[in-house]
Structures are given as structure tokens and as C-alpha cells.
């Protein structure tokens, strides 16, 4: 069975789902699993190194239209193949496909999204699910959500292929003046031995309603002795814009930063806070753990699954509890910081792109055997 990958993600900036697709591809390549990425003719985004991948450019455009209407023509006349879509729906016209459902937040709370986005995915997702040979998702929590919203599916048709992190990128940095934060127009963070960086709490996420920034900001109005830095940018698919103006000079929005700068922020933060109301997985807490940054997260099922006992939990609906959890950690940091760091390092070993790629490859082998049996 020949493996093809829907490569539309390569023409887009690397955010959460694109990072998942890219790293699964890279891990499969390291495991010497043959596959071909079918990509639009648009330029590959600078975020991706595809030197070790087999990429074929095909068709016109690079939008949903390319994915739904152009990509299927590539497979006319081809037999014994499967198409993997790691970032979303994939084409409903392709029957030999495996699609990925990262989460169903648009069904959980439609008000978080623009009406166009909501209605498109509400209509298209069940069609894509029904026309797929198999479904991938990123957590047991998301699997249970999928089965709840689409009861016509059987549990064995869904496999959990976890997210992971790049351990070569996200790691502790030596505490040295040779590792300052890179200045940028969006934020003048330029610590030096004579002007040390003010202790700060870090939050990393896209700026959208389900990430719960309003309550985090409300909570941190009362934060003393530390600043709150928020890394992220707006995404136009969401229905609301978060008000960035605050009444506190110790809350700062940094926008989108480079990966290298993000690693330095994780390393220099007093702690990392993740107040999300809903996630399919939630990757930033693992990135923080890999950098040795203690993690405080929302007490929601998926974060219990991902973070285990390596994080401290708070009620994301209660700003008072958010502030109390942050303040309590900052007051006790000297006592518990090293313990949390070590638990974080242990926790991230549960996840790796190689493990996820191996899970996927084994599932594809089972699908191939099932196809061969059905053809006999």
C-alpha cells in the first residue's frame, strides 16, 4: 500500500495542527517509512524543512478548494493507496483516506468561532468521518468526544496518536548572559547582568475565547512581585477578539515569537500558566516542562491526561482560584520548584514523535491487511 500525505499544511505557517502534521512526517521519515507528500504548487512556507521528505506539487490553488476538489484528481487511476490528512478534514471525495480530528471545540461551544467556520465544519466533518477508513485523534479525551458527537462511529475506528515535542528544540538552557531574550519591535525584553529580567509568569497560546485570557487577565490584575507575559496571536476563525488593553502595567502581550525566543521565555519564566477551557491535547504545557519550567494548568480532563501529577491545577472558571494558585506557587517556589521540574521531565518521556509515528504505522499495516482480506 502506497502512503500519500495531504501536504496543504506545508503552505501555511506552523501553528498547532501544522506542527503535528510536520513532526509526524519527520518521524516517519526517520523510521524509514516510505511516503509521498502531495502539496499545492504554492511555495512551501519557510517554517518547514522538507529536504528529507518526498514532496510532489500538484494542481492549482492552496485553499480548501484544492483539498476538496483538486487533490482527488491526483489519485485517478491509482490503486492500493491511502491518503493521510493530519490537519483536518481531507477530501470527502477520497475514500482511501485516514483523517485526523484534533478536537470538536466548534461543536462544544459554537460561540467561540465565526459562523462561516462553524457551519463549514459542522457540515463537512461528519461527511469526512463517514468517508474515512480510519480516524486519528490526539488524546483519549478527544476520542471520547468524537464518539459522543458521532455515535454512528465504532471505537475501534479511532486511534489515539499523541502529540509530542521536539526535544532538540525545547530543553533547558544554561543560565548564562550568552542566552538573552532576543529584542523585537513587539516587546523590549533585553535583560542583562546590570538590568535583570523582572520575574514573570508565562502563558503561550493563540488568542481566542476558549483559551480563557479574560479570566487570566482579571486574575493577574492582583498579581504582585511578578509580571504576566502572554505569547500568541489572533486567529481569524474565532468569533471574538480579546481586549488587549489592561489596567496593569505588569501584563504584557508579546504577540507571536520565534521558536528560539519561545524556548528562552520558557527557560526564564518563574512558571507557566495554561488557563484553557477546552483542548484536544494542549501542547504548550509539555513544551514548558521540557524546558524545566513548572506548569500550572486548568483542571480539565485532557490536561489531567496529558500532565498527570507533573502540574498544579486550578479552576479555570474562577479568577480568584487562578490568582491563588499562581501566588501560592510563587511564594513556595523555592520549596517545590525542583520537584515540579523533575516531575515534568519524567512526564514528557511518555510522549515522542517516534512513538506516535510507530503507532500510526502499525495501524496502517492493520488497515492494509484488512483491505487484503476484504478483497479475497
Short mmCIF file of C-alpha atoms in Angstrom, two decimals:
data_model
loop_
_atom_site.label_atom_id
_atom_site.label_comp_id
_atom_site.label_asym_id
_atom_site.label_seq_id
_atom_site.Cartn_x
_atom_site.Cartn_y
_atom_site.Cartn_z
CA UNK A 1 0.00 0.00 0.00
CA UNK A 2 1.42 3.36 -1.06
CA UNK A 3 1.15 6.12 1.54
CA UNK A 4 0.37 9.68 0.47
CA UNK A 5 0.04 12.67 2.77
CA UNK A 6 -2.17 15.68 2.20
CA UNK A 7 0.51 18.38 2.17
CA UNK A 8 -1.62 21.51 2.14
CA UNK A 9 -0.27 22.32 5.60
CA UNK A 10 3.18 22.95 4.12
CA UNK A 11 1.91 26.17 2.51
CA UNK A 12 0.72 27.56 5.86
CA UNK A 13 2.55 28.99 8.90
CA UNK A 14 3.38 26.38 11.52
CA UNK A 15 0.86 26.56 14.34
CA UNK A 16 -0.56 23.71 16.43
CA UNK A 17 -2.09 21.33 13.88
CA UNK A 18 0.57 22.09 11.26
CA UNK A 19 3.29 21.32 13.79
CA UNK A 20 1.60 17.98 14.47
CA UNK A 21 1.49 17.13 10.75
CA UNK A 22 5.07 18.20 10.14
CA UNK A 23 6.55 16.31 13.07
CA UNK A 24 4.65 13.11 12.31
CA UNK A 25 6.04 13.29 8.76
CA UNK A 26 9.58 13.87 10.01
CA UNK A 27 9.32 10.97 12.46
CA UNK A 28 8.01 8.64 9.75
CA UNK A 29 10.96 9.66 7.58
CA UNK A 30 13.39 8.91 10.41
CA UNK A 31 11.77 5.47 10.78
CA UNK A 32 12.34 4.97 7.03
CA UNK A 33 8.64 4.56 6.30
CA UNK A 34 8.18 5.43 2.59
CA UNK A 35 5.54 8.05 1.77
CA UNK A 36 4.92 10.94 -0.60
CA UNK A 37 3.59 14.36 0.38
CA UNK A 38 1.22 15.81 -2.24
CA UNK A 39 1.41 19.58 -1.93
CA UNK A 40 -0.20 22.52 -3.75
CA UNK A 41 2.01 24.41 -6.19
CA UNK A 42 2.09 27.38 -3.81
CA UNK A 43 5.51 27.96 -2.17
CA UNK A 44 6.34 25.86 0.87
CA UNK A 45 6.34 28.07 3.95
CA UNK A 46 9.70 28.97 5.42
CA UNK A 47 8.79 27.26 8.72
CA UNK A 48 9.35 23.82 7.16
CA UNK A 49 12.49 21.89 6.23
CA UNK A 50 11.39 19.28 3.68
CA UNK A 51 14.86 18.26 2.50
CA UNK A 52 14.34 14.71 3.78
CA UNK A 53 10.74 14.38 2.51
CA UNK A 54 9.46 13.33 -0.91
CA UNK A 55 7.21 16.20 -1.99
CA UNK A 56 5.13 16.33 -5.18
CA UNK A 57 3.46 19.60 -6.22
CA UNK A 58 0.09 19.25 -7.91
CA UNK A 59 -2.85 21.28 -9.15
CA UNK A 60 -3.87 24.89 -8.68
CA UNK A 61 -4.64 26.92 -5.56
CA UNK A 62 -3.91 26.02 -1.95
CA UNK A 63 -7.25 26.58 -0.21
CA UNK A 64 -9.98 24.22 0.98
CA UNK A 65 -10.99 24.08 -2.69
CA UNK A 66 -7.63 22.46 -3.54
CA UNK A 67 -8.08 19.96 -0.75
CA UNK A 68 -11.68 19.05 -1.56
CA UNK A 69 -11.82 19.37 -5.35
CA UNK A 70 -8.31 19.39 -6.85
CA UNK A 71 -6.41 16.82 -4.77
CA UNK A 72 -8.79 13.92 -5.64
CA UNK A 73 -7.78 14.15 -9.32
CA UNK A 74 -4.21 13.20 -8.36
CA UNK A 75 -5.42 9.72 -7.40
CA UNK A 76 -7.38 8.91 -10.53
CA UNK A 77 -6.10 5.57 -11.82
CA UNK A 78 -4.08 4.82 -8.69
CA UNK A 79 -4.71 1.64 -6.72
CA UNK A 80 -3.66 0.24 -3.36
CA UNK A 81 -3.03 3.58 -1.65
CA UNK A 82 -4.09 5.57 1.41
CA UNK A 83 -4.13 9.34 1.92
CA UNK A 84 -3.32 10.70 5.38
CA UNK A 85 -4.66 14.11 6.42
CA UNK A 86 -3.10 15.26 9.68
CA UNK A 87 -4.51 18.78 9.96
CA UNK A 88 -8.20 18.24 9.46
CA UNK A 89 -10.85 17.01 7.10
CA UNK A 90 -9.14 15.82 3.97
CA UNK A 91 -11.20 15.40 0.82
CA UNK A 92 -14.60 13.77 1.22
CA UNK A 93 -14.24 12.53 -2.38
CA UNK A 94 -11.27 10.32 -1.43
CA UNK A 95 -12.41 7.08 0.15
CA UNK A 96 -8.98 5.58 0.76
CA UNK A 97 -8.06 8.04 3.49
CA UNK A 98 -7.27 8.41 7.16
CA UNK A 99 -8.25 11.77 8.64
CA UNK A 100 -7.34 13.49 11.91
CA UNK A 101 -9.84 15.08 14.29
CA UNK A 102 -7.83 17.11 16.79
CA UNK A 103 -10.87 18.25 18.76
CA UNK A 104 -14.52 19.17 18.38
CA UNK A 105 -14.45 22.52 20.12
CA UNK A 106 -16.60 24.06 17.38
CA UNK A 107 -19.40 21.69 18.42
CA UNK A 108 -18.71 22.03 22.12
CA UNK A 109 -19.13 25.79 22.02
CA UNK A 110 -20.11 27.28 18.63
CA UNK A 111 -19.92 30.83 20.02
CA UNK A 112 -16.13 30.58 20.08
CA UNK A 113 -15.99 30.54 16.27
CA UNK A 114 -17.02 32.61 13.30
CA UNK A 115 -20.32 31.48 11.76
CA UNK A 116 -18.60 30.57 8.48
CA UNK A 117 -16.06 28.34 10.22
CA UNK A 118 -18.71 26.73 12.43
CA UNK A 119 -21.14 25.86 9.64
CA UNK A 120 -18.41 24.62 7.30
CA UNK A 121 -17.00 22.17 9.85
CA UNK A 122 -20.40 21.22 11.27
CA UNK A 123 -21.49 20.16 7.78
CA UNK A 124 -18.20 18.74 6.46
CA UNK A 125 -16.82 16.87 9.48
CA UNK A 126 -19.46 14.10 9.65
CA UNK A 127 -19.14 13.62 5.87
CA UNK A 128 -15.37 13.33 6.15
CA UNK A 129 -15.67 10.97 9.11
CA UNK A 130 -18.14 8.70 7.29
CA UNK A 131 -15.97 8.54 4.17
CA UNK A 132 -12.71 7.75 6.03
CA UNK A 133 -11.27 4.31 6.55
CA UNK A 134 -9.96 5.35 9.93
CA UNK A 135 -9.85 8.34 12.29
CA UNK A 136 -6.84 9.64 14.19
CA UNK A 137 -7.09 11.87 17.22
CA UNK A 138 -4.64 13.24 19.76
CA UNK A 139 -5.98 12.12 23.16
CA UNK A 140 -8.31 9.68 24.84
CA UNK A 141 -10.40 12.71 25.82
CA UNK A 142 -10.83 13.71 22.17
CA UNK A 143 -11.68 10.12 21.25
CA UNK A 144 -14.49 10.12 23.82
CA UNK A 145 -15.72 13.47 22.46
CA UNK A 146 -15.80 12.14 18.89
CA UNK A 147 -17.75 9.06 19.94
CA UNK A 148 -20.16 11.27 21.87
CA UNK A 149 -20.86 13.64 18.99
CA UNK A 150 -20.83 10.96 16.27
CA UNK A 151 -22.43 7.86 17.84
CA UNK A 152 -22.55 6.10 14.46
CA UNK A 153 -18.78 5.53 14.81
CA UNK A 154 -17.31 2.47 16.49
CA UNK A 155 -14.50 2.92 18.99
CA UNK A 156 -12.17 0.64 17.02
CA UNK A 157 -12.34 3.04 14.07
CA UNK A 158 -10.50 5.70 16.11
CA UNK A 159 -6.83 5.58 17.15
CA UNK A 160 -5.08 7.92 19.55
CA UNK A 161 -1.80 9.21 18.11
CA UNK A 162 -0.46 11.62 20.69
CA UNK A 163 1.16 14.97 20.17
CA UNK A 164 4.77 15.32 21.31
CA UNK A 165 7.50 17.93 21.40
CA UNK A 166 10.81 18.50 19.67
CA UNK A 167 13.29 17.56 22.40
CA UNK A 168 16.13 19.08 20.39
CA UNK A 169 14.40 22.46 20.50
CA UNK A 170 12.57 22.51 23.81
CA UNK A 171 15.18 21.91 26.50
CA UNK A 172 16.81 23.64 29.47
CA UNK A 173 19.30 26.35 28.56
CA UNK A 174 22.38 27.06 30.69
CA UNK A 175 21.82 30.14 32.89
CA UNK A 176 24.25 32.46 31.18
CA UNK A 177 24.34 36.02 29.83
CA UNK A 178 25.04 34.39 26.47
CA UNK A 179 21.34 33.46 26.32
CA UNK A 180 19.48 36.79 26.47
CA UNK A 181 15.98 37.17 25.11
CA UNK A 182 16.07 38.44 21.55
CA UNK A 183 14.72 42.00 21.36
CA UNK A 184 11.93 42.56 18.88
CA UNK A 185 9.71 45.51 17.92
CA UNK A 186 6.79 43.97 19.84
CA UNK A 187 8.49 43.80 23.21
CA UNK A 188 11.65 45.39 24.67
CA UNK A 189 12.79 42.43 26.75
CA UNK A 190 16.53 42.96 26.98
CA UNK A 191 17.80 41.57 30.28
CA UNK A 192 21.45 41.99 31.19
CA UNK A 193 23.57 41.46 34.31
CA UNK A 194 23.02 45.10 35.26
CA UNK A 195 19.30 45.08 34.40
CA UNK A 196 17.94 41.61 35.26
CA UNK A 197 14.59 40.49 33.93
CA UNK A 198 11.64 41.04 36.26
CA UNK A 199 10.22 37.68 37.42
CA UNK A 200 7.39 36.73 35.11
CA UNK A 201 4.60 34.20 34.67
CA UNK A 202 4.32 32.97 31.08
CA UNK A 203 1.26 31.99 29.04
CA UNK A 204 1.55 30.67 25.47
CA UNK A 205 -1.49 30.20 23.26
CA UNK A 206 -3.43 31.55 20.32
CA UNK A 207 -5.59 34.50 21.38
CA UNK A 208 -9.11 33.11 21.21
CA UNK A 209 -12.09 32.77 23.55
CA UNK A 210 -11.60 29.16 24.62
CA UNK A 211 -8.08 29.98 25.86
CA UNK A 212 -9.73 31.95 28.67
CA UNK A 213 -7.50 35.04 28.61
CA UNK A 214 -10.22 37.30 30.04
CA UNK A 215 -10.26 35.41 33.34
CA UNK A 216 -6.47 35.08 33.40
CA UNK A 217 -6.08 38.84 32.94
CA UNK A 218 -8.73 39.51 35.59
CA UNK A 219 -6.87 37.20 37.96
CA UNK A 220 -3.47 38.75 37.29
CA UNK A 221 -4.68 42.29 37.99
CA UNK A 222 -3.94 41.30 41.58
CA UNK A 223 -0.56 39.72 40.87
CA UNK A 224 2.29 41.27 42.84
CA UNK A 225 6.03 40.73 42.59
CA UNK A 226 5.86 39.34 39.05
CA UNK A 227 4.63 40.19 35.56
CA UNK A 228 2.42 38.20 33.20
CA UNK A 229 3.69 37.73 29.63
CA UNK A 230 1.29 36.31 27.04
CA UNK A 231 2.68 34.88 23.79
CA UNK A 232 0.26 34.32 20.93
CA UNK A 233 -1.64 35.93 18.11
CA UNK A 234 -5.20 36.27 16.89
CA UNK A 235 -6.74 33.71 14.57
CA UNK A 236 -9.46 34.99 12.25
CA UNK A 237 -11.54 31.79 12.55
CA UNK A 238 -12.64 32.79 16.03
CA UNK A 239 -15.71 34.89 16.63
CA UNK A 240 -14.39 37.26 19.26
CA UNK A 241 -11.39 39.47 19.76
CA UNK A 242 -9.81 39.60 23.20
CA UNK A 243 -9.39 43.12 24.55
CA UNK A 244 -5.64 43.59 24.94
CA UNK A 245 -5.85 46.82 26.90
CA UNK A 246 -5.36 46.22 30.61
CA UNK A 247 -5.23 48.45 33.63
CA UNK A 248 -1.99 46.85 34.87
CA UNK A 249 1.44 47.70 33.56
CA UNK A 250 2.69 44.27 34.60
CA UNK A 251 0.58 42.41 31.97
CA UNK A 252 2.23 42.39 28.55
CA UNK A 253 1.24 40.82 25.22
CA UNK A 254 4.25 39.73 23.21
CA UNK A 255 2.49 38.54 20.05
CA UNK A 256 3.98 35.69 18.08
CA UNK A 257 7.66 34.96 18.76
CA UNK A 258 10.27 32.73 17.13
CA UNK A 259 10.82 29.19 18.40
CA UNK A 260 14.23 30.14 19.79
CA UNK A 261 12.78 33.07 21.68
CA UNK A 262 9.92 30.92 22.95
CA UNK A 263 12.42 28.43 24.38
CA UNK A 264 14.23 31.25 26.17
CA UNK A 265 10.96 32.54 27.60
CA UNK A 266 10.10 29.06 28.92
CA UNK A 267 13.56 28.85 30.49
CA UNK A 268 13.40 32.24 32.17
CA UNK A 269 9.77 32.16 33.37
CA UNK A 270 9.05 31.70 37.05
CA UNK A 271 6.24 29.37 35.98
CA UNK A 272 3.97 28.62 33.05
CA UNK A 273 0.19 29.04 33.29
CA UNK A 274 -2.34 27.49 30.89
CA UNK A 275 -5.94 28.56 31.66
CA UNK A 276 -7.68 26.96 28.65
CA UNK A 277 -11.32 25.94 28.90
CA UNK A 278 -11.09 23.24 26.22
CA UNK A 279 -8.28 21.40 24.40
CA UNK A 280 -7.87 18.33 22.26
CA UNK A 281 -4.41 17.90 23.76
CA UNK A 282 -2.69 21.14 24.79
CA UNK A 283 0.96 21.14 23.72
CA UNK A 284 2.44 24.23 25.46
CA UNK A 285 2.46 22.64 28.95
CA UNK A 286 4.72 19.85 27.64
CA UNK A 287 6.98 22.40 25.93
CA UNK A 288 7.30 24.24 29.25
CA UNK A 289 8.04 21.01 31.14
CA UNK A 290 10.77 20.09 28.63
CA UNK A 291 12.44 23.44 29.36
CA UNK A 292 12.29 22.85 33.12
CA UNK A 293 9.51 25.39 33.69
CA UNK A 294 6.95 24.49 36.40
CA UNK A 295 3.42 24.22 35.00
CA UNK A 296 0.06 25.42 36.35
CA UNK A 297 -2.93 24.33 34.25
CA UNK A 298 -6.72 24.24 34.09
CA UNK A 299 -8.31 21.34 35.90
CA UNK A 300 -9.96 19.86 32.80
CA UNK A 301 -9.93 16.17 31.80
CA UNK A 302 -7.49 16.40 28.89
CA UNK A 303 -4.87 18.24 30.96
CA UNK A 304 -5.11 15.58 33.66
CA UNK A 305 -4.46 13.05 30.88
CA UNK A 306 -1.50 14.96 29.42
CA UNK A 307 0.13 16.45 32.52
CA UNK A 308 -0.62 13.82 35.17
CA UNK A 309 0.94 14.69 38.52
CA UNK A 310 3.57 16.93 36.94
CA UNK A 311 1.42 20.08 37.14
CA UNK A 312 -0.58 22.09 39.64
CA UNK A 313 -4.26 22.53 38.77
CA UNK A 314 -6.75 25.38 39.17
CA UNK A 315 -10.40 26.08 38.37
CA UNK A 316 -10.30 27.96 35.04
CA UNK A 317 -13.73 29.50 35.67
CA UNK A 318 -12.63 31.18 38.92
CA UNK A 319 -10.18 34.13 38.60
CA UNK A 320 -9.71 34.12 42.38
CA UNK A 321 -8.58 30.49 42.29
CA UNK A 322 -6.29 31.17 39.31
CA UNK A 323 -4.60 34.02 41.18
CA UNK A 324 -4.39 31.98 44.39
CA UNK A 325 -2.72 29.06 42.59
CA UNK A 326 -0.17 31.33 40.88
CA UNK A 327 0.56 33.30 44.06
CA UNK A 328 0.86 30.18 46.18
CA UNK A 329 3.36 28.71 43.74
CA UNK A 330 5.42 31.91 43.58
CA UNK A 331 5.51 32.09 47.38
CA UNK A 332 6.56 28.43 47.69
CA UNK A 333 8.71 28.23 44.55
CA UNK A 334 11.98 27.66 46.38
CA UNK A 335 10.48 24.60 48.07
CA UNK A 336 8.62 22.92 45.20
CA UNK A 337 10.26 24.21 42.01
CA UNK A 338 12.85 21.44 41.68
CA UNK A 339 10.28 18.75 42.50
CA UNK A 340 7.96 20.07 39.77
CA UNK A 341 10.84 20.32 37.30
CA UNK A 342 11.78 16.68 37.82
CA UNK A 343 8.17 15.50 37.54
CA UNK A 344 7.88 17.50 34.33
CA UNK A 345 10.99 15.86 32.86
CA UNK A 346 9.58 12.42 33.77
CA UNK A 347 6.15 13.21 32.31
CA UNK A 348 7.38 14.28 28.86
CA UNK A 349 9.04 10.88 28.35
CA UNK A 350 5.54 9.46 27.82
CA UNK A 351 5.31 11.32 24.54
CA UNK A 352 7.57 11.24 21.49
CA UNK A 353 7.04 11.71 17.77
CA UNK A 354 8.71 8.35 17.12
CA UNK A 355 6.23 6.57 19.42
CA UNK A 356 3.35 8.34 17.70
CA UNK A 357 4.69 7.52 14.23
CA UNK A 358 5.14 3.87 15.21
CA UNK A 359 1.52 3.75 16.44
CA UNK A 360 0.37 5.18 13.12
CA UNK A 361 2.49 2.81 11.01
CA UNK A 362 1.15 -0.22 12.90
CA UNK A 363 -2.40 0.99 12.32
CA UNK A 364 -1.73 1.41 8.58
CA UNK A 365 -0.35 -2.14 8.45
CA UNK A 366 -3.58 -3.42 10.04
CA UNK A 367 -5.66 -1.44 7.54
CA UNK A 368 -3.64 -2.93 4.68
CA UNK A 369 -4.22 -6.48 5.97
CA UNK A 370 -7.92 -5.72 6.40
CA UNK A 371 -8.13 -4.44 2.82
CA UNK A 372 -6.37 -7.55 1.52
CA UNK A 373 -8.75 -9.78 3.45
CA UNK A 374 -11.79 -7.92 2.12
CA UNK A 375 -10.50 -8.27 -1.45
CA UNK A 376 -10.14 -12.06 -1.19
#
